[in-house]
């Protein structure tokens, strides 16, 4: 079926507008805490990450709770001390820090989308006199809409699904209404700030801020580029030509962009700045982003 091949890539339109990270212009001791590294981080075992995850989760959640109960506006609008989904976010932000789901774009915008959609659905369903009887439908709709929007915007963050659900089925969050949005913005901002400090002491976070692609090289797609991509997808010969071309073309040698090519082997090749996949291997967007980020760290 043709519809199975339909694909929407929002980065195709947004990346040309996003400036590259400016961290390399900052003093290295400062840029280091924004995830910038001159050298590839050394591999680690699991004990050190576990220790720092414990410290980070504890500190982040305590700070969020202490700050939230001291903001008069939060108290006046029945805002909770903390939304339960932030516990799940903490796991990603302090332990699974290399996952695409834990990067700042996913964490911040995923939770922001969830808070907005959840509050909107709750308000919509409250227009009914039978809100308590259909509340469960609102929770399901809120979570489903949030997942769809996150998928299309490349901001998938699993804990945000819980935020969207709780925004409709948790009576305290329902009373908070639209005020849930600033509550989540504050909570995620604090958690990311703590993550930048704790995770960069002996590890590296984030792997990227917006996308693993090289924003300095990203340009709007042209018709010629689209034709070249279509030609590469028609057969293994074209794919092979692209691979050999990438090794000899001066322009491509200077480029650090990750190139996805197809080949007839039964293995995936990940080299510095290059990802080559078997023709019959199909990956999710999150898996592709992970391989792209991995290739840039080699």
JSON list of C-alpha atoms in Angstrom, two decimals, residues 239-240 242-243 257-282 288 291-292 294-295:
[
{"chain": "A", "resi": 239, "resn": "UNK", "atom": "CA", "xyz": [23.13, 3.35, -3.78]},
{"chain": "A", "resi": 240, "resn": "UNK", "atom": "CA", "xyz": [26.59, 2.00, -4.45]},
{"chain": "A", "resi": 242, "resn": "UNK", "atom": "CA", "xyz": [26.35, 7.31, -3.85]},
{"chain": "A", "resi": 243, "resn": "UNK", "atom": "CA", "xyz": [28.60, 5.54, -1.36]},
{"chain": "A", "resi": 257, "resn": "UNK", "atom": "CA", "xyz": [26.55, 15.46, 7.79]},
{"chain": "A", "resi": 258, "resn": "UNK", "atom": "CA", "xyz": [25.38, 11.93, 8.50]},
{"chain": "A", "resi": 259, "resn": "UNK", "atom": "CA", "xyz": [24.57, 10.15, 5.26]},
{"chain": "A", "resi": 260, "resn": "UNK", "atom": "CA", "xyz": [22.08, 7.30, 5.13]},
{"chain": "A", "resi": 261, "resn": "UNK", "atom": "CA", "xyz": [22.87, 4.92, 2.30]},
{"chain": "A", "resi": 262, "resn": "UNK", "atom": "CA", "xyz": [21.59, 1.48, 1.35]},
{"chain": "A", "resi": 263, "resn": "UNK", "atom": "CA", "xyz": [23.73, -1.55, 0.59]},
{"chain": "A", "resi": 264, "resn": "UNK", "atom": "CA", "xyz": [23.24, -5.23, -0.02]},
{"chain": "A", "resi": 265, "resn": "UNK", "atom": "CA", "xyz": [25.14, -6.49, 3.00]},
{"chain": "A", "resi": 266, "resn": "UNK", "atom": "CA", "xyz": [23.41, -7.94, 6.04]},
{"chain": "A", "resi": 267, "resn": "UNK", "atom": "CA", "xyz": [25.11, -5.55, 8.45]},
{"chain": "A", "resi": 268, "resn": "UNK", "atom": "CA", "xyz": [24.80, -1.93, 9.51]},
{"chain": "A", "resi": 269, "resn": "UNK", "atom": "CA", "xyz": [27.91, 0.23, 9.26]},
{"chain": "A", "resi": 270, "resn": "UNK", "atom": "CA", "xyz": [28.43, 3.15, 11.63]},
{"chain": "A", "resi": 271, "resn": "UNK", "atom": "CA", "xyz": [31.52, 5.24, 10.97]},
{"chain": "A", "resi": 272, "resn": "UNK", "atom": "CA", "xyz": [32.48, 8.80, 11.95]},
{"chain": "A", "resi": 273, "resn": "UNK", "atom": "CA", "xyz": [29.89, 10.97, 10.21]},
{"chain": "A", "resi": 274, "resn": "UNK", "atom": "CA", "xyz": [28.44, 8.06, 8.20]},
{"chain": "A", "resi": 275, "resn": "UNK", "atom": "CA", "xyz": [25.61, 5.59, 8.75]},
{"chain": "A", "resi": 276, "resn": "UNK", "atom": "CA", "xyz": [25.10, 2.84, 6.14]},
{"chain": "A", "resi": 277, "resn": "UNK", "atom": "CA", "xyz": [22.10, 0.57, 6.57]},
{"chain": "A", "resi": 278, "resn": "UNK", "atom": "CA", "xyz": [20.96, -2.62, 4.80]},
{"chain": "A", "resi": 279, "resn": "UNK", "atom": "CA", "xyz": [18.26, -2.01, 2.23]},
{"chain": "A", "resi": 280, "resn": "UNK", "atom": "CA", "xyz": [15.70, -4.10, 4.10]},
{"chain": "A", "resi": 281, "resn": "UNK", "atom": "CA", "xyz": [16.33, -2.54, 7.52]},
{"chain": "A", "resi": 282, "resn": "UNK", "atom": "CA", "xyz": [13.60, -0.16, 8.68]},
{"chain": "A", "resi": 288, "resn": "UNK", "atom": "CA", "xyz": [17.83, 6.94, 13.25]},
{"chain": "A", "resi": 291, "resn": "UNK", "atom": "CA", "xyz": [22.64, 6.23, 15.15]},
{"chain": "A", "resi": 292, "resn": "UNK", "atom": "CA", "xyz": [23.30, 9.73, 13.82]},
{"chain": "A", "resi": 294, "resn": "UNK", "atom": "CA", "xyz": [26.50, 7.82, 17.74]},
{"chain": "A", "resi": 295, "resn": "UNK", "atom": "CA", "xyz": [28.29, 8.34, 14.43]}
]
